[in-house]
Coordinates of C-alpha atoms in Angstrom, one line a residue:
Chain D
M1 CA 43.1 21.2 31.3
V2 CA 39.7 20.4 31.4
F3 CA 39.8 17.2 33.4
G4 CA 42.0 15.8 36.0
P5 CA 43.4 17.3 38.6
L6 CA 44.7 20.8 37.3
S7 CA 40.8 21.7 35.8
V8 CA 38.4 23.9 37.5
S9 CA 37.7 23.2 40.8
L10 CA 35.5 24.0 44.0
A11 CA 37.9 22.8 46.4
P12 CA 39.1 26.2 47.5
Y13 CA 36.0 27.8 48.1
I14 CA 34.5 24.9 50.0
Q15 CA 37.7 24.7 52.0
S16 CA 37.7 28.7 53.3
S17 CA 34.0 28.1 54.3
K18 CA 34.2 26.3 57.6
T19 CA 30.2 25.2 57.2
L20 CA 30.8 23.8 54.0
S21 CA 33.9 22.0 54.6
K22 CA 32.1 20.5 58.0
W23 CA 29.5 18.9 55.6
V24 CA 31.6 18.5 52.4
T25 CA 34.6 16.5 54.1
P26 CA 33.0 13.3 55.4
V27 CA 31.5 13.0 51.7
A28 CA 34.7 13.5 50.2
N29 CA 36.6 10.7 52.3
W30 CA 33.9 8.3 51.5
Y31 CA 34.0 8.8 47.7
A32 CA 37.5 8.7 47.8
N33 CA 37.7 5.4 49.7
A34 CA 34.8 4.2 47.6
S35 CA 36.9 5.0 44.0
R36 CA 39.3 1.8 46.3
Y37 CA 42.7 3.8 44.8
R38 CA 43.6 3.9 48.7
Q39 CA 42.9 0.3 49.3
Y40 CA 46.1 -0.5 47.0
G41 CA 48.2 2.0 48.7
F42 CA 47.9 4.6 46.4
K43 CA 48.1 8.5 46.9
Y44 CA 45.6 10.5 44.7
D45 CA 48.9 12.0 42.8
D46 CA 49.8 8.9 42.0
L47 CA 46.7 8.5 39.6
V48 CA 47.4 11.6 37.5
M49 CA 48.4 10.8 34.0
E50 CA 52.3 11.1 33.5
E51 CA 52.4 10.8 29.7
T52 CA 52.8 14.9 29.2
P53 CA 55.9 16.7 29.1
S54 CA 54.6 18.9 31.8
V55 CA 53.9 15.9 34.4
Q56 CA 57.3 14.3 33.6
R57 CA 58.8 17.9 34.4
A58 CA 56.9 17.8 37.5
L59 CA 58.4 14.1 38.2
D60 CA 61.8 15.1 38.0
R61 CA 61.5 18.0 40.8
L62 CA 60.2 15.3 43.4
T63 CA 63.0 14.8 45.7
L64 CA 64.9 11.6 45.7
R65 CA 62.4 10.1 48.4
E66 CA 59.4 11.3 47.2
T67 CA 60.5 9.7 43.9
Y68 CA 61.4 6.1 45.5
D69 CA 58.2 6.1 47.5
R70 CA 56.3 6.7 44.1
A71 CA 58.1 3.6 42.7
Y72 CA 57.3 1.9 45.7
R73 CA 53.8 2.4 45.5
L74 CA 53.5 2.0 42.1
K75 CA 54.7 -1.5 42.2
R76 CA 53.4 -3.1 45.6
A77 CA 49.8 -1.9 43.8
S78 CA 50.8 -3.7 40.2
Q79 CA 51.8 -6.9 42.6
A80 CA 48.3 -6.8 44.5
S81 CA 47.0 -6.3 41.0
V82 CA 48.6 -9.6 39.5
L83 CA 47.0 -11.5 43.1
H84 CA 43.5 -10.0 42.6
K85 CA 43.0 -8.4 45.8
P86 CA 43.9 -5.1 47.7
L87 CA 46.3 -5.1 50.4
E88 CA 46.2 -5.8 54.1
K89 CA 44.6 -3.1 56.0
D90 CA 47.3 -2.1 57.6
Q91 CA 48.6 -0.8 54.3
W92 CA 45.9 1.1 53.2
T93 CA 46.4 4.5 52.4
K94 CA 45.0 6.8 55.3
S95 CA 43.2 9.8 54.2
E96 CA 45.9 12.2 56.2
E97 CA 48.4 10.8 54.4
D98 CA 47.1 10.8 50.6
V99 CA 48.7 14.6 50.4
R100 CA 48.9 16.2 46.8
Y101 CA 52.7 15.9 46.9
L102 CA 52.7 16.3 42.8
T103 CA 49.9 18.4 41.9
P104 CA 51.8 21.9 43.0
H105 CA 54.9 20.7 40.8
I106 CA 52.3 20.2 38.0
S107 CA 50.7 23.7 38.2
N108 CA 54.1 25.5 38.2
V109 CA 55.3 24.2 35.2
V110 CA 51.7 25.0 33.5
A111 CA 52.6 28.2 34.8
E112 CA 56.0 28.3 33.6
D113 CA 54.6 27.1 30.1
A114 CA 52.1 30.2 30.2
E115 CA 54.7 32.4 31.4
R116 CA 56.8 31.2 28.1
Q117 CA 53.8 31.8 25.6
K118 CA 53.3 34.9 27.1
W119 CA 56.7 36.4 26.7
D120 CA 57.0 34.6 22.7
T121 CA 53.7 36.5 21.9
I122 CA 54.0 39.6 23.8
L123 CA 53.2 43.2 22.0
V124 CA 55.6 45.7 22.8
K125 CA 54.5 49.3 22.8
K126 CA 56.2 52.1 22.8
N127 CA 55.0 55.2 24.7
Chain Z
M1 CA 110.2 69.2 31.5
F2 CA 108.5 71.8 31.4
T3 CA 105.7 70.9 28.6
A4 CA 105.3 67.5 30.8
A5 CA 104.7 69.3 33.8
R6 CA 102.3 71.3 32.0
V7 CA 100.4 68.0 30.3
S8 CA 100.5 66.8 33.9
A9 CA 98.8 70.1 35.7
A10 CA 96.1 69.4 32.6
R11 CA 95.5 65.7 33.5
T12 CA 95.0 66.6 37.2
A13 CA 92.7 69.6 36.4
A14 CA 90.7 66.9 34.0
G15 CA 90.8 64.1 36.5
K16 CA 89.0 66.1 39.3
R17 CA 86.2 67.1 37.2
S18 CA 85.1 63.2 36.4
F19 CA 86.1 61.1 38.8
A20 CA 84.0 62.7 41.6
T21 CA 82.3 60.0 44.1
A22 CA 79.9 60.8 46.6
V23 CA 78.9 58.5 49.3
T24 CA 75.8 58.9 51.4
E25 CA 73.8 56.3 53.5
A26 CA 70.2 55.9 52.3
A27 CA 67.6 55.7 55.4
N28 CA 67.9 52.1 55.6
G29 CA 71.4 51.8 56.0
V30 CA 72.2 50.8 52.8
K31 CA 75.6 52.8 51.0
V32 CA 74.8 54.8 48.0
A33 CA 77.9 56.0 45.4
A34 CA 77.6 57.7 42.5
V35 CA 80.3 58.2 40.2
E36 CA 80.4 60.8 38.1
K37 CA 80.4 60.3 34.1
A38 CA 80.4 62.5 31.2
S39 CA 77.0 63.7 31.0
S40 CA 76.9 62.8 27.5
A41 CA 77.3 58.9 28.0
P42 CA 74.2 57.4 26.8
T43 CA 74.3 54.3 29.5
A44 CA 74.2 54.1 32.6
S45 CA 75.1 51.2 35.3
L46 CA 74.1 49.9 38.5
T47 CA 76.1 47.9 40.6
V48 CA 74.8 45.8 44.3
L49 CA 77.7 45.4 46.3
V50 CA 77.2 42.9 49.0
K51 CA 80.2 41.8 51.3
A52 CA 79.6 38.1 50.3
G53 CA 82.7 37.0 48.7
S54 CA 84.6 34.1 49.3
R55 CA 86.1 35.1 53.0
F56 CA 82.9 35.2 54.5
E57 CA 81.3 31.7 53.4
S58 CA 80.1 29.1 55.8
K59 CA 81.1 26.2 53.9
E60 CA 83.2 26.1 50.8
G61 CA 82.0 27.0 47.6
V62 CA 78.9 28.4 48.6
A63 CA 79.5 32.0 47.9
N64 CA 79.8 30.7 44.5
A65 CA 77.1 28.9 44.5
L66 CA 74.9 32.4 45.6
K67 CA 76.7 34.0 42.7
N68 CA 75.6 31.8 40.5
F69 CA 71.9 31.6 41.7
A70 CA 71.6 35.8 40.7
F71 CA 68.8 36.9 38.4
K72 CA 66.9 33.3 39.2
S73 CA 63.3 33.4 40.5
T74 CA 61.9 35.9 42.5
A75 CA 58.6 36.8 44.3
K76 CA 58.4 39.2 42.0
R77 CA 59.3 37.8 38.6
T78 CA 60.7 34.2 37.9
A79 CA 63.8 33.7 36.2
L80 CA 62.5 33.7 32.4
G81 CA 60.7 36.9 33.1
T82 CA 63.8 38.9 34.3
V83 CA 65.6 37.7 31.3
R84 CA 62.9 38.6 28.7
E85 CA 62.1 42.0 30.6
S86 CA 65.5 42.8 30.5
D87 CA 65.6 42.4 26.8
L88 CA 62.9 44.4 26.1
Y89 CA 64.7 47.3 28.0
G90 CA 68.2 46.0 26.1
G91 CA 70.3 46.0 29.3
V92 CA 72.8 43.4 30.3
L93 CA 72.5 41.6 33.9
S94 CA 75.8 39.9 35.2
S95 CA 76.9 38.9 38.6
S96 CA 80.9 38.3 39.6
L97 CA 82.6 36.8 42.4
G98 CA 85.5 38.2 44.6
R99 CA 87.3 36.9 47.5
E100 CA 85.3 40.1 49.9
H101 CA 82.3 41.1 47.4
L102 CA 79.5 39.7 45.5
A103 CA 78.8 41.9 42.7
L104 CA 75.4 42.1 41.0
S105 CA 75.3 44.7 37.8
A106 CA 73.1 45.8 35.3
E107 CA 74.1 47.9 32.6
F108 CA 71.6 49.7 30.5
L109 CA 70.4 53.2 28.7
K110 CA 70.0 56.2 30.8
G111 CA 66.3 56.1 32.2
D112 CA 65.5 52.6 32.6
E113 CA 67.3 52.6 36.2
A114 CA 64.1 52.1 37.9
Y115 CA 63.6 48.7 36.3
F116 CA 66.8 47.4 36.9
L117 CA 67.4 48.6 40.6
D118 CA 64.3 46.3 41.1
V119 CA 65.9 43.7 39.3
L120 CA 68.6 43.8 41.4
A121 CA 66.9 44.8 44.7
S122 CA 64.4 41.4 44.2
F123 CA 67.3 39.1 44.3
I124 CA 68.3 40.4 47.0
T125 CA 64.7 40.7 49.5
S126 CA 63.1 38.4 48.1
A127 CA 64.8 35.6 46.1
K128 CA 63.1 32.0 46.3
F129 CA 65.7 29.5 46.1
T130 CA 63.8 27.0 44.5
R131 CA 65.1 23.6 44.7
H132 CA 64.2 22.7 40.9
E133 CA 66.2 26.1 39.6
F134 CA 69.3 24.6 41.9
S135 CA 69.2 21.1 40.3
E136 CA 68.2 22.5 36.5
Y137 CA 70.3 25.7 36.2
V138 CA 73.0 26.4 39.0
A139 CA 74.4 23.1 39.9
P140 CA 75.9 22.8 36.1
V141 CA 77.3 26.1 36.4
I142 CA 79.0 25.7 39.7
E143 CA 80.0 22.4 37.8
S144 CA 81.7 24.3 35.3
D145 CA 83.0 27.1 37.0
T146 CA 85.0 24.3 39.3
A147 CA 86.2 22.5 35.9
A148 CA 87.3 25.8 34.4
A149 CA 89.3 26.6 37.4
A150 CA 90.6 23.1 37.2
A151 CA 91.8 23.1 33.8
S152 CA 93.5 26.5 34.2
P153 CA 96.7 26.3 35.7
A154 CA 97.1 29.9 36.1
I155 CA 93.9 30.2 38.1
Q156 CA 95.3 26.9 39.9
A157 CA 98.6 28.6 41.1
I158 CA 96.3 31.8 42.4
E159 CA 94.0 30.3 44.2
L160 CA 96.6 27.9 45.9
A161 CA 98.9 31.2 46.7
H162 CA 96.1 32.5 48.5
N163 CA 95.3 30.0 50.6
I164 CA 99.6 29.4 51.8
A165 CA 99.4 33.1 51.9
F166 CA 96.4 33.9 53.8
R167 CA 94.8 30.3 54.9
Q168 CA 92.1 31.1 56.3
G169 CA 89.4 34.5 55.1
L170 CA 91.2 35.5 51.8
G171 CA 92.6 31.8 51.4
A172 CA 89.4 30.3 50.5
S173 CA 88.9 29.9 47.1
L174 CA 86.3 31.3 44.8
Y175 CA 85.6 28.2 43.3
P176 CA 83.9 25.2 44.8
P177 CA 85.5 21.9 45.3
S178 CA 84.8 19.0 42.3
H179 CA 82.4 17.6 44.9
P180 CA 80.8 20.2 46.8
N181 CA 79.8 19.6 50.7
F182 CA 76.6 21.8 50.7
G183 CA 73.0 22.0 49.5
L184 CA 70.3 24.3 48.5
S185 CA 69.7 25.0 52.7
D186 CA 73.2 26.0 53.0
I187 CA 73.2 28.7 50.3
Q188 CA 69.9 30.1 51.4
D189 CA 71.3 30.5 55.0
Y190 CA 74.2 32.2 53.5
A191 CA 72.2 34.2 51.4
H192 CA 70.0 35.3 54.9
S193 CA 72.9 36.1 56.2
V194 CA 74.7 38.4 54.0
F195 CA 71.8 40.1 52.4
T196 CA 71.9 42.5 55.3
Q197 CA 71.1 46.2 54.8
G198 CA 74.3 47.2 56.7
N199 CA 76.4 44.9 54.3
I200 CA 75.1 46.5 51.1
A201 CA 76.5 49.2 48.8
V202 CA 74.9 50.4 45.6
I203 CA 77.2 52.1 43.0
G204 CA 75.7 53.7 40.2
T205 CA 77.4 55.4 37.3
G206 CA 75.5 58.1 35.3
I207 CA 72.9 58.5 37.6
E208 CA 71.8 61.2 40.0
Q209 CA 73.0 60.7 43.6
A210 CA 69.6 61.9 45.1
K211 CA 67.9 60.2 42.5
L212 CA 69.6 57.0 43.3
A213 CA 69.5 57.3 46.7
E214 CA 65.3 57.6 46.6
L215 CA 65.5 54.7 44.9
V216 CA 67.9 52.6 47.0
S217 CA 65.9 53.5 50.0
K218 CA 62.8 52.5 48.5
A219 CA 64.3 49.3 47.2
F220 CA 65.7 47.7 50.1
A221 CA 63.0 48.6 52.9
Q222 CA 62.6 45.1 53.3
A223 CA 66.1 44.0 53.6
S224 CA 66.8 42.4 56.5
S225 CA 68.5 44.8 59.2
A226 CA 70.9 42.3 60.8
A227 CA 74.4 42.6 61.1
G228 CA 76.1 40.6 58.2
P229 CA 79.3 37.8 58.9
T230 CA 82.5 39.2 60.1
S231 CA 85.8 38.0 59.0
P232 CA 88.8 38.2 61.4
A233 CA 91.9 40.4 60.3
S234 CA 94.0 38.9 57.2
K235 CA 97.2 37.7 58.6
Y236 CA 99.9 36.7 55.8
F237 CA 102.1 33.5 56.0
G238 CA 103.5 32.5 52.9
G239 CA 105.0 29.1 52.1
E240 CA 105.6 26.7 49.4
N241 CA 103.5 24.3 47.9
R242 CA 103.7 22.2 44.6
V243 CA 100.9 20.2 42.6
A244 CA 100.9 18.3 39.7
G245 CA 99.0 19.6 36.4
N246 CA 98.1 19.8 32.7
G247 CA 99.0 22.3 30.4
P248 CA 101.3 25.1 30.6
Q249 CA 104.3 24.6 33.4
T250 CA 103.6 27.5 35.6
A251 CA 105.0 29.2 38.7
F252 CA 103.8 31.7 41.1
I253 CA 106.1 33.8 42.9
G254 CA 104.8 36.4 45.0
F255 CA 104.9 38.5 48.5
G256 CA 102.1 39.4 50.6
T257 CA 101.2 42.2 53.4
T258 CA 98.6 43.2 55.5
G259 CA 97.2 46.7 56.1
A260 CA 95.3 49.1 53.1
P261 CA 96.7 48.3 49.8
S262 CA 99.6 50.9 48.7
A263 CA 100.4 52.4 45.7
E264 CA 104.3 51.5 46.0
A265 CA 102.9 47.6 45.7
A266 CA 100.7 48.5 42.5
A267 CA 104.3 50.3 41.4
L268 CA 105.9 47.4 42.0
A269 CA 103.5 44.9 39.9
A270 CA 104.0 47.6 37.0
Y271 CA 107.5 47.4 37.5
L272 CA 107.7 43.6 37.1
S273 CA 105.6 43.5 34.5
P274 CA 107.6 42.7 30.7
A275 CA 104.4 43.9 29.0
P276 CA 105.5 46.4 26.5
S277 CA 103.8 49.4 25.9
V278 CA 103.7 49.1 21.8
K279 CA 102.6 45.6 20.9
W280 CA 105.1 43.7 19.0
S281 CA 108.0 45.3 20.6
Q282 CA 109.9 44.4 23.5
G283 CA 109.3 46.2 27.0
V284 CA 112.0 48.3 29.0
S285 CA 110.8 46.3 32.4
P286 CA 114.4 44.9 33.9
I287 CA 112.4 41.2 33.2
A288 CA 112.1 41.7 29.4
A289 CA 114.9 41.6 27.8
A290 CA 116.3 38.9 30.1
L291 CA 113.3 36.5 29.6
P292 CA 114.0 33.1 27.9
Q293 CA 112.4 31.9 24.5
G294 CA 108.9 30.4 25.6
S295 CA 108.4 31.8 28.7
S296 CA 105.9 34.3 29.4
V297 CA 105.8 36.3 32.6
Q298 CA 102.8 38.3 33.7
S299 CA 102.9 40.4 37.0
V300 CA 99.8 40.2 39.4
Y301 CA 98.8 42.7 41.9
L302 CA 95.7 41.8 43.9
P303 CA 94.9 44.5 46.6
Y304 CA 92.0 43.4 49.0
S305 CA 90.8 45.9 52.1
D306 CA 93.4 44.2 54.7
A307 CA 96.2 42.6 52.4
S308 CA 97.4 42.7 49.3
L309 CA 99.4 40.3 47.1
V310 CA 102.1 41.2 44.8
G311 CA 103.9 38.8 42.2
V312 CA 104.5 37.5 39.2
L313 CA 103.0 34.2 37.1
V314 CA 105.6 32.4 35.2
Q315 CA 104.5 30.6 32.5
G316 CA 106.8 28.4 29.8
H317 CA 106.2 25.0 27.5
S318 CA 109.2 23.5 29.4
A319 CA 110.1 23.5 33.3
A320 CA 113.7 24.6 32.1
A321 CA 112.5 28.2 30.8
V322 CA 110.2 28.2 33.8
K323 CA 113.5 28.0 35.9
E324 CA 115.3 30.1 34.0
A325 CA 112.5 33.0 33.9
G326 CA 111.8 32.6 37.7
K327 CA 115.5 33.2 38.6
V328 CA 115.3 36.6 36.5
V329 CA 112.2 37.5 37.9
V330 CA 113.2 36.7 41.3
D331 CA 116.9 38.9 40.3
A332 CA 114.4 41.7 39.4
V333 CA 112.4 41.6 42.4
K334 CA 116.2 41.9 44.7
K335 CA 117.3 44.7 42.5
A336 CA 114.4 46.5 43.2
A337 CA 114.5 46.0 46.7
A338 CA 118.0 47.2 46.6
G339 CA 117.0 50.7 45.0
A340 CA 116.1 51.2 41.4
S341 CA 117.2 54.0 39.5
A342 CA 114.5 57.0 39.7
E343 CA 114.0 56.3 35.5
E344 CA 112.7 52.9 36.2
V345 CA 110.5 53.9 38.9
A346 CA 109.4 57.0 37.0
T347 CA 108.1 54.7 34.3
A348 CA 106.9 51.7 36.5
V349 CA 104.8 54.6 38.6
A350 CA 103.2 56.2 35.5
K351 CA 102.6 52.8 34.1
A352 CA 100.6 51.7 37.2
K353 CA 99.0 55.0 37.4
F354 CA 97.4 54.6 33.7
A355 CA 96.2 51.2 34.6
A356 CA 94.0 52.0 37.4
A357 CA 93.4 55.3 36.0
S358 CA 92.3 53.2 32.5
A359 CA 90.3 50.3 34.7
A360 CA 88.2 53.1 36.5
D361 CA 86.8 54.1 33.1
A362 CA 84.5 50.9 32.8
R363 CA 82.0 50.0 35.6
A364 CA 84.2 46.5 36.5
G365 CA 87.0 49.0 37.5
I366 CA 85.5 51.1 39.3
V367 CA 83.3 48.9 41.8
D368 CA 86.9 47.3 42.1
A369 CA 88.4 50.8 43.1
I370 CA 86.2 51.8 45.3
G371 CA 84.0 48.7 46.5
A372 CA 86.5 48.3 49.9
K373 CA 86.7 52.1 50.3
I374 CA 82.8 52.4 50.3
F375 CA 82.4 49.9 53.2
S376 CA 85.3 51.0 55.3
G377 CA 83.9 54.7 55.1
S378 CA 87.2 55.9 53.7
D379 CA 87.5 58.5 50.6
A380 CA 86.1 56.7 47.8
S381 CA 86.8 58.7 45.0
I382 CA 88.7 57.6 42.1
A383 CA 90.9 60.6 42.1
S384 CA 92.2 60.2 46.0
A385 CA 93.2 56.7 44.5
L386 CA 95.2 58.3 41.5
A387 CA 96.7 61.0 43.8
A388 CA 98.4 58.6 45.8
F389 CA 100.7 57.5 42.6
D390 CA 102.0 60.8 42.3
A391 CA 103.7 60.2 46.1
V392 CA 105.7 57.4 45.5
D393 CA 109.7 58.3 44.7
A394 CA 112.7 55.8 44.5
S395 CA 113.1 55.8 47.9
A396 CA 109.8 55.0 49.0
F397 CA 109.7 52.5 46.0
S398 CA 112.5 50.7 47.4
K399 CA 111.7 50.9 51.1
A400 CA 108.6 49.1 50.1
A401 CA 109.9 46.5 47.9
S402 CA 112.4 45.7 50.8
S403 CA 109.7 45.3 53.1
L404 CA 107.9 42.9 50.7
I405 CA 110.9 40.5 50.2
A406 CA 111.8 40.5 54.1
S407 CA 108.5 38.7 54.5
K408 CA 108.4 34.8 53.8
P409 CA 107.9 34.2 49.8
T410 CA 104.5 32.6 48.5
Y411 CA 105.6 30.1 46.1
V412 CA 103.6 27.8 44.1
A413 CA 104.3 25.5 41.1
V414 CA 101.8 23.8 39.1
G415 CA 102.6 21.2 36.6
D416 CA 105.8 18.4 36.4
L417 CA 106.6 18.1 39.8
G418 CA 110.1 16.4 38.7
A419 CA 111.6 19.2 37.1
L420 CA 109.8 22.4 38.0
P421 CA 112.3 24.5 40.6
Y422 CA 111.7 24.9 44.0
A423 CA 111.9 28.0 45.5
D424 CA 115.5 27.8 47.2
E425 CA 116.6 26.9 43.3
L426 CA 115.4 30.4 42.3
G427 CA 117.2 32.2 45.2
L428 CA 114.1 32.7 47.3

């Protein structure tokens, strides 16, 4: 994937450095808040495009609780969209709640597909 | 007679050569047994035996779930990787569950033992137990195990018989209930408690003892060294149970004892077996001639480390046939206790000895024969198990049979409850 949450990311490098993360975290939070999805009660992983086989499989791996909460957030945000205004401020997603609950599952599925591809095309050499 | 003695002597000499088993303990406490095979045999096998059978399980059905989790993702390779890589080596992986042991096995060409031991050991030391593998792969297999057991009256009868014969411990079923009460975390906890170094034995065939011991001490170095779960010593109770069921009308008539399994009990099972030695002919057992049309009788001999269950499974299309066959069986058991003729006992002993020896030719039979002995530290060679049959004579046989039927019988009927006989109607 070239774009989206599974694309090349500098985040691990920045998080590993104390100085860098100290400078970049406030900017990152400002950017996330400015994109306003948190004002509609979403988490970042709710925005991942789900119309692909990999993400569908990843969605199946959520716990029942996570699936329910995700559906609730989508419904609540749709209602807010109908009303043409964000949610009440106490319902906004806080930055500590905005965790990546789906991305690890997607990367597992992608890794499994890649492994299957590897075994399907492996060249066996006898020594 | 002279010829027979000569043949028997030749057989004993041959037996000594190929059934030697040396049991040692690797540096980390894992027991290692290399069973000698003819050196020309092209295949080898490895079985990792864990004291994790249903008698040790913490919740009903967890042992079965752990069996079905075998060969899924570990820290070293994924489930897919295990399958594909083993395909490339040309080996066969399998897992099976008994009441006492969980067996993880690999059969492969000689020379690939390092890879296959790594596959088996990585499940013991680093299985991941992921939630999605449980729901996608393991749970459906657990469900089908339960369904298969529920669809077979014979399995149902044997499971119920264990339950009323031994109640706890060996009484626990090999199959989970239809609505299991465990989750992934229970399976993980059970695996954590049973996968400990003192709880594991590795049995190899076609591999040298020294080489196997060296591989094992490396492979299981990371396994936990805590003590495994224990199960109280078995007690025999006996009793009667009846359940409604579909399929052939089935009755199980059995007798149990505690203590190490004896050759006499195996001989009694062989004595009761109506199976002929030549296909399509009538057997010579006292039961075979008297069995009514439309009924079948199978003898059952189930030895465990501290108890055994001997009996017969009677099946028939109609409950009347089962009743008649059941009476024949009970008469035969009483006759054995009263004193069977020397010829009949000799035939039964030869049959039982052959069955034991022939089972020990294959990997699964070897594991059944010596598994419990490896853990108890007694003589684990197959030759000694076979030698025990030579000591069985008519008086020892009758004594064992009469002490067996002196205990309360275990009787289970599965099928048409209105028509199937009660234990007292069969003369038990």
